[in-house]
Coordinates of C-alpha atoms and ligand atoms in Angstrom, one line a residue:
M1 CA -25.9 -101.8 43.2
L2 CA -25.0 -101.4 39.9
S3 CA -27.7 -103.8 38.4
P4 CA -30.3 -101.3 37.8
L5 CA -28.4 -98.9 35.1
P6 CA -30.2 -98.9 32.1
Q7 CA -28.4 -99.9 28.7
Q8 CA -26.7 -96.9 26.7
P9 CA -27.6 -96.3 23.3
E10 CA -24.7 -96.6 21.1
D11 CA -23.4 -93.0 20.0
Q12 CA -24.3 -93.1 16.0
I13 CA -20.9 -91.9 14.7
L14 CA -18.8 -94.0 17.5
R15 CA -20.8 -97.1 16.2
L16 CA -19.8 -96.2 12.0
I17 CA -16.0 -96.3 13.4
R18 CA -16.5 -99.2 14.7
L19 CA -18.8 -101.0 12.0
F20 CA -16.2 -99.3 9.6
A21 CA -13.0 -101.0 11.4
E22 CA -15.0 -104.4 10.7
D23 CA -15.7 -103.8 7.4
P24 CA -13.5 -106.5 5.4
R25 CA -14.1 -104.6 1.8
P26 CA -10.6 -103.0 0.7
G27 CA -12.6 -100.4 -1.4
K28 CA -14.3 -99.1 1.8
I29 CA -15.2 -95.7 2.0
D30 CA -15.7 -94.1 6.0
L31 CA -17.2 -90.4 5.4
G32 CA -18.1 -91.1 9.4
V33 CA -16.9 -89.2 12.3
G34 CA -15.2 -85.8 12.1
V35 CA -11.6 -86.5 11.6
Y36 CA -9.3 -85.0 9.0
R37 CA -7.7 -87.2 6.7
N38 CA -4.8 -86.0 3.5
A39 CA -4.9 -87.9 0.2
Q40 CA -3.3 -90.9 1.7
G41 CA -6.1 -91.4 4.1
Q42 CA -4.2 -90.2 7.2
T43 CA -4.7 -88.0 10.2
P44 CA -1.0 -86.6 10.7
V45 CA 0.2 -85.0 13.6
M46 CA 0.7 -81.2 12.2
R47 CA 4.6 -80.2 11.6
A48 CA 4.3 -77.4 14.1
V49 CA 2.9 -80.3 16.4
K50 CA 5.8 -82.5 16.5
A51 CA 9.0 -79.4 16.6
A52 CA 6.7 -77.9 19.5
E53 CA 6.5 -81.4 21.2
R54 CA 10.4 -81.9 20.3
Q55 CA 11.0 -78.6 22.2
L56 CA 8.7 -79.9 24.8
W57 CA 10.3 -82.8 25.2
D58 CA 13.9 -80.8 25.9
S59 CA 13.0 -77.9 27.7
Q60 CA 10.6 -79.7 30.0
Q61 CA 11.6 -79.4 33.5
T62 CA 8.6 -80.7 35.6
K63 CA 5.2 -82.7 35.1
S64 CA 4.0 -80.9 38.5
Y65 CA 0.5 -79.6 38.7
T66 CA -0.2 -76.1 36.6
A67 CA -3.4 -74.1 37.8
L68 CA -6.6 -75.6 37.9
T69 CA -7.7 -73.5 34.7
G70 CA -5.1 -74.6 33.0
D71 CA -1.9 -72.4 31.6
A72 CA -2.0 -68.7 31.3
E73 CA -0.1 -69.0 28.3
F74 CA -2.6 -71.1 26.3
H75 CA -5.6 -68.7 27.6
A76 CA -3.7 -65.7 25.9
A77 CA -2.6 -67.7 23.2
M78 CA -6.7 -68.7 22.8
S79 CA -7.8 -65.9 23.4
G80 CA -6.4 -63.8 20.7
L81 CA -6.8 -67.1 18.4
V82 CA -10.4 -66.8 19.2
L83 CA -11.7 -63.6 20.2
G84 CA -9.1 -61.2 18.5
D85 CA -9.4 -57.9 20.2
S86 CA -13.1 -57.9 19.8
V87 CA -12.7 -57.7 24.3
A88 CA -10.7 -56.1 26.4
A89 CA -8.6 -59.1 27.9
D90 CA -9.7 -57.8 31.9
R91 CA -13.2 -59.3 30.8
I92 CA -12.4 -62.7 29.3
A93 CA -12.2 -65.6 31.8
A94 CA -10.9 -68.9 30.9
A95 CA -10.3 -72.9 31.7
A96 CA -8.3 -75.0 30.2
S97 CA -10.6 -78.1 29.3
V98 CA -10.6 -81.9 28.6
G99 CA -11.4 -81.1 25.1
G100 CA -13.9 -78.9 23.2
T101 CA -16.7 -81.9 24.5
G102 CA -14.9 -80.3 28.1
A103 CA -15.2 -77.3 27.4
L104 CA -19.2 -77.6 26.4
H105 CA -19.4 -79.6 29.8
T106 CA -18.4 -77.0 32.0
A107 CA -20.0 -73.8 30.3
L108 CA -23.2 -76.2 30.8
E109 CA -22.4 -76.6 34.5
L110 CA -21.5 -72.6 34.7
V111 CA -24.9 -72.0 33.6
R112 CA -26.5 -74.0 35.3
A113 CA -25.1 -73.0 38.7
A114 CA -26.1 -69.0 37.5
N115 CA -29.4 -69.8 36.6
P116 CA -31.3 -73.6 37.3
Q117 CA -34.2 -72.5 35.5
A118 CA -32.1 -71.6 32.2
T119 CA -33.3 -73.3 28.7
I120 CA -30.9 -74.0 26.4
W121 CA -31.8 -73.3 22.9
L122 CA -30.1 -75.9 20.2
P123 CA -30.1 -76.2 16.4
D124 CA -31.9 -78.2 14.7
P125 CA -29.9 -80.4 13.6
T126 CA -27.0 -80.3 15.6
W127 CA -23.8 -82.4 16.8
P128 CA -25.4 -85.4 18.5
N129 CA -23.8 -85.1 21.4
H130 CA -25.0 -81.5 22.0
A131 CA -28.8 -82.5 23.9
P132 CA -27.4 -85.3 25.9
I133 CA -24.7 -83.1 27.9
A134 CA -27.2 -80.5 28.4
G135 CA -29.8 -83.4 29.6
H136 CA -27.1 -85.0 31.6
V137 CA -26.2 -81.1 33.3
G138 CA -30.1 -81.1 33.7
L139 CA -31.1 -78.2 31.8
A140 CA -33.9 -77.7 30.0
R141 CA -33.7 -77.8 26.1
R142 CA -35.7 -76.5 23.1
S143 CA -34.3 -76.2 19.5
Y144 CA -34.5 -74.0 17.1
R145 CA -35.0 -74.2 13.1
Y146 CA -31.7 -73.5 11.6
F147 CA -31.5 -75.5 8.6
D148 CA -33.3 -75.6 5.3
A149 CA -32.8 -78.9 3.6
A150 CA -34.4 -78.1 0.3
T151 CA -31.2 -75.8 -0.3
G152 CA -28.5 -77.4 1.7
A153 CA -28.2 -74.0 3.5
A154 CA -28.9 -72.4 6.7
D155 CA -32.5 -70.7 7.4
P156 CA -31.6 -67.3 9.5
A157 CA -35.4 -66.0 9.2
A158 CA -36.7 -69.2 11.0
M159 CA -33.4 -69.6 13.2
L160 CA -34.4 -65.6 14.4
E161 CA -38.5 -65.6 14.6
D162 CA -37.7 -68.9 16.8
L163 CA -34.9 -67.3 19.2
A164 CA -36.9 -64.1 19.3
T165 CA -38.9 -66.1 22.3
A166 CA -35.6 -66.8 24.1
G167 CA -35.9 -65.1 27.7
P168 CA -33.9 -63.5 29.5
G169 CA -31.2 -66.1 31.0
D170 CA -31.7 -68.8 28.8
V171 CA -28.9 -70.0 26.3
V172 CA -28.8 -69.9 22.7
L173 CA -26.0 -72.8 21.1
L174 CA -23.9 -71.7 17.8
H175 CA -21.8 -73.4 15.9
G176 CA -19.1 -70.8 15.4
C177 CA -18.2 -71.9 11.6
C178 CA -18.2 -75.2 9.7
H179 CA -21.5 -76.4 11.2
N180 CA -22.4 -79.9 12.8
P181 CA -23.6 -81.9 10.9
T182 CA -24.7 -79.4 7.6
G183 CA -21.3 -77.7 7.0
A184 CA -24.6 -74.5 6.1
D185 CA -23.3 -71.3 8.1
L186 CA -24.5 -68.0 8.8
A187 CA -23.3 -64.8 6.5
L188 CA -21.8 -62.0 8.9
P189 CA -25.3 -60.1 8.3
D190 CA -26.7 -63.2 9.9
W191 CA -24.4 -62.6 12.7
Q192 CA -25.0 -59.2 13.1
A193 CA -29.1 -59.8 13.1
L194 CA -28.4 -62.6 15.8
A195 CA -26.5 -59.9 17.8
G196 CA -29.7 -57.5 18.0
L197 CA -31.6 -60.0 18.9
L198 CA -29.6 -61.2 21.7
A199 CA -28.9 -58.1 23.2
R200 CA -33.3 -57.7 22.9
T201 CA -34.0 -61.0 24.5
G202 CA -31.2 -61.0 27.0
A203 CA -30.4 -64.7 25.7
T204 CA -26.4 -65.7 26.7
P205 CA -24.4 -67.5 23.4
L206 CA -22.9 -70.3 23.6
I207 CA -20.9 -71.1 20.8
D208 CA -19.4 -73.9 20.1
L209 CA -16.1 -73.4 18.2
A210 CA -14.6 -77.0 16.6
Y211 CA -13.5 -76.0 13.5
Q212 CA -12.0 -72.7 13.1
G213 CA -9.3 -73.0 10.3
F214 CA -11.4 -75.5 8.3
G215 CA -14.3 -73.0 6.8
D216 CA -12.5 -69.7 5.2
G217 CA -9.7 -69.4 7.6
I218 CA -8.8 -68.7 10.9
E219 CA -9.8 -65.2 11.6
A220 CA -13.2 -65.5 8.9
D221 CA -13.9 -68.5 10.9
A222 CA -14.1 -66.4 13.9
A223 CA -15.7 -63.4 12.8
G224 CA -19.0 -64.4 14.0
T225 CA -17.8 -65.0 17.4
R226 CA -15.9 -61.7 17.6
L227 CA -18.9 -60.2 16.7
L228 CA -21.0 -61.0 19.4
A229 CA -18.0 -60.9 21.6
A230 CA -17.8 -57.2 20.7
A231 CA -21.6 -56.3 20.9
L232 CA -22.6 -58.5 24.1
P233 CA -21.6 -58.0 27.8
E234 CA -21.7 -61.9 27.9
V235 CA -20.6 -64.6 25.5
L236 CA -19.6 -67.8 26.6
V237 CA -16.8 -70.1 23.5
A238 CA -15.9 -73.8 24.4
A239 CA -13.2 -74.4 21.4
S240 CA -11.6 -77.3 20.5
C241 CA -7.7 -78.0 19.6
S242 CA -8.8 -81.4 18.4
K243 CA -9.4 -80.8 14.5
N244 CA -7.0 -77.1 13.8
F245 CA -4.5 -79.0 16.0
G246 CA -4.9 -82.6 15.2
L247 CA -4.6 -82.8 19.1
Y248 CA -7.3 -85.0 19.0
R249 CA -6.4 -87.3 21.5
E250 CA -4.6 -84.9 23.9
R251 CA -8.2 -83.6 24.4
A252 CA -7.3 -79.8 24.1
G253 CA -10.3 -77.6 24.4
I254 CA -10.7 -74.3 26.4
L255 CA -13.8 -72.6 28.2
L256 CA -13.4 -68.5 27.5
T257 CA -16.2 -66.4 29.1
V258 CA -16.7 -62.9 27.9
T259 CA -17.6 -61.2 31.3
P260 CA -19.4 -57.8 31.9
D261 CA -16.8 -56.1 33.5
A262 CA -13.0 -56.7 35.0
K263 CA -15.0 -57.0 38.2
S264 CA -17.7 -59.8 37.2
R265 CA -14.7 -61.9 35.8
G266 CA -12.9 -62.8 39.0
R267 CA -16.1 -64.2 40.1
V268 CA -16.3 -66.3 37.0
Q269 CA -12.9 -67.0 36.9
Q270 CA -13.2 -68.9 40.6
N271 CA -16.3 -70.4 39.4
L272 CA -14.3 -72.1 36.5
A273 CA -11.6 -73.2 38.8
A274 CA -13.8 -74.4 41.3
L275 CA -15.8 -76.9 38.5
N276 CA -12.8 -78.0 37.2
R277 CA -11.6 -79.1 40.7
M278 CA -14.8 -80.6 41.1
N279 CA -14.8 -83.1 38.0
F280 CA -11.0 -83.2 37.2
S281 CA -8.8 -81.2 39.2
F282 CA -6.4 -79.9 37.2
P283 CA -6.9 -80.4 32.8
P284 CA -5.0 -82.0 30.6
D285 CA -1.7 -80.1 29.8
H286 CA 0.4 -81.7 27.0
G287 CA -1.8 -80.4 24.1
A288 CA -2.8 -77.2 25.6
R289 CA 1.2 -76.3 26.2
L290 CA 1.9 -77.1 22.5
V291 CA -0.9 -75.4 21.2
G292 CA 0.1 -72.2 23.7
M293 CA 3.9 -72.8 22.5
I294 CA 3.0 -72.9 19.1
L295 CA 0.4 -69.8 18.8
S296 CA 3.6 -67.8 20.5
D297 CA 6.5 -68.6 18.5
P298 CA 6.2 -66.9 15.2
D299 CA 8.0 -70.1 13.1
L300 CA 5.9 -72.6 14.5
R301 CA 3.0 -70.7 13.9
A302 CA 3.6 -69.5 10.4
D303 CA 4.1 -73.3 9.6
W304 CA 0.7 -74.5 11.3
Q305 CA -1.3 -72.2 9.8
E306 CA 0.3 -73.1 6.2
E307 CA -0.5 -76.6 6.8
L308 CA -3.8 -76.1 8.4
D309 CA -4.2 -73.7 5.1
A310 CA -3.3 -76.4 3.1
M311 CA -5.8 -78.6 4.8
R312 CA -8.8 -76.4 4.0
A313 CA -7.8 -75.8 0.8
G314 CA -8.0 -79.0 0.1
I315 CA -10.9 -80.1 2.1
A316 CA -12.6 -77.5 -0.5
A317 CA -11.3 -78.7 -3.6
L318 CA -12.8 -82.4 -2.8
R319 CA -16.2 -80.4 -2.0
R320 CA -16.3 -78.7 -6.0
H321 CA -15.0 -81.6 -7.5
L322 CA -17.8 -83.9 -5.6
A323 CA -20.0 -81.6 -6.9
A324 CA -18.9 -81.7 -9.9
A325 CA -18.7 -84.9 -10.6
L326 CA -22.4 -85.2 -9.0
R327 CA -23.4 -82.6 -11.6
D328 CA -21.7 -84.2 -14.9
R329 CA -23.7 -87.6 -14.1
S330 CA -26.8 -86.4 -12.6
G331 CA -27.3 -83.8 -15.3
S332 CA -29.0 -81.7 -12.3
D333 CA -27.4 -79.2 -10.2
R334 CA -29.5 -80.0 -7.0
F335 CA -26.1 -80.8 -5.2
G336 CA -24.3 -78.1 -5.9
F337 CA -24.5 -76.7 -2.1
L338 CA -21.6 -79.6 -0.8
A339 CA -19.5 -77.0 -2.6
E340 CA -21.0 -74.0 -1.0
N341 CA -20.9 -75.7 1.9
R342 CA -17.9 -75.0 5.0
G343 CA -15.8 -77.4 6.9
M344 CA -15.5 -81.1 7.1
F345 CA -19.3 -81.5 6.4
S346 CA -22.2 -81.6 4.6
R347 CA -25.7 -83.6 4.8
L348 CA -26.6 -84.8 1.7
G349 CA -30.4 -85.5 2.4
A350 CA -30.7 -89.2 2.0
S351 CA -33.0 -91.3 3.8
P352 CA -32.0 -93.6 6.6
D353 CA -32.5 -96.4 4.3
Q354 CA -30.8 -95.0 1.7
V355 CA -27.7 -94.3 4.1
E356 CA -28.2 -97.8 4.8
A357 CA -27.6 -99.0 1.3
L358 CA -24.8 -97.3 0.6
R359 CA -23.3 -99.0 3.8
R360 CA -24.3 -102.7 2.5
D361 CA -24.2 -102.0 -1.0
H362 CA -21.2 -100.4 -1.7
G363 CA -19.0 -99.8 2.1
I364 CA -19.6 -95.9 2.1
Y365 CA -19.9 -95.3 5.3
M366 CA -21.5 -92.1 6.8
V367 CA -24.0 -90.6 9.7
G368 CA -27.7 -91.7 9.6
D369 CA -28.5 -88.1 8.9
S370 CA -26.6 -88.6 6.0
R371 CA -23.9 -86.5 7.3
M372 CA -20.9 -87.0 5.2
N373 CA -17.0 -85.7 6.6
I374 CA -15.9 -84.3 3.2
A375 CA -12.2 -84.7 4.8
G376 CA -12.6 -88.3 4.8
L377 CA -12.7 -88.5 0.9
T378 CA -9.5 -89.1 -1.7
P379 CA -9.6 -87.7 -5.0
Q380 CA -9.6 -91.0 -6.3
A381 CA -12.6 -91.6 -3.9
V382 CA -14.8 -89.0 -5.9
P383 CA -15.8 -90.8 -8.8
R384 CA -17.4 -93.9 -6.6
L385 CA -18.9 -92.1 -4.2
A386 CA -20.8 -89.7 -6.9
E387 CA -22.1 -93.3 -8.6
A388 CA -23.0 -94.7 -5.6
I389 CA -25.1 -91.5 -4.3
L390 CA -26.8 -91.7 -7.5
A391 CA -27.5 -95.4 -7.8
A392 CA -28.6 -95.3 -4.4
G393 CA -31.4 -93.1 -6.0
I394 CA -30.7 -89.9 -4.0
Ligands
LIG1 C1 -17.9 -85.6 15.3 O1 -19.1 -84.9 14.9 O2 -17.5 -86.4 13.7 C2 -16.5 -85.0 15.8 O3 -17.1 -83.7 16.6 C3 -16.5 -86.2 16.7 C4 -17.0 -86.6 17.8 O4 -16.8 -87.0 19.5 O5 -18.6 -87.0 17.5

């Protein structure tokens, strides 16, 4: 029965984890998977998460089921964190999910249930898992131009030109902040123009918000999402708590759905519950509960925010440090975009052969499209990385 199953291609990001683990060289540098690391190269459990876990251990009386769409405190806390007061609470349907990826999956299933003919528009480039999930759900896909490789910045004019042909009932996938893989984000006027275009075409945005807090700050990183939520009748947001709460393996995420009015909210909420029930019944609770506790306790929240702010400042400093090291050694400004990009990722602009040479000759691991996880660097590794990049002829 199972013999017709095809061989599956290895995921390029997960492949790097394996290759890195197998590499015996002591000075190897992992700029692959998008996981935050501190100056000691560790991915710590955040202080507020530890404190909330202690409280939960003391106070939790049962691990019986919650609700099909998860805990109401988590919904309210995440709606506030992501959407602020951009939209009335009675227009927001929400479902806790299996991480941010699970929220994307549920969002696309919801789209398919509402309109099986929908086309999903993906930015070029985008996270390598977006297109496979859309394909798996059975939605037609198209891509739109997003990135200008010559400048290392977003290309909003090209984006708006391509998206002008999206139709009503289509879905446009956007990165809320810290674009993965380029770190090239839209400015607020671009979001404003996008809101106008989406209102004209009738296409619905699906925002992947996996790095809130890693770009310019918790509020600033949600500004584009909030602008669309305030301007449009329907917005889908797949938010992840993996990175900004460091809860990667707990799989805490949420799908927030802005609906046109309170009446449609009820129907969407029922559909979200039905999708969860068919996929996995109840969503994971532990990570979501910790997030709800942290965001609703002023002390825990302040400590979380302080630690997140320090993580963001560390990444920004590494960006400036690397751009300066490359400028000093190359005598050119062509890597200046590294300091301008936001979040964990930038695309170096190297060929696959150069990426391979970095791995083979220098033990430096990045994704084949030359995406680097800047948060994988330590200050001590910056000079060596800069020298290797130039030695590889990039
Ligand atoms: C990444 O892009 O590296 C992260 O989102 C981790 C993943 O699952 O790919």
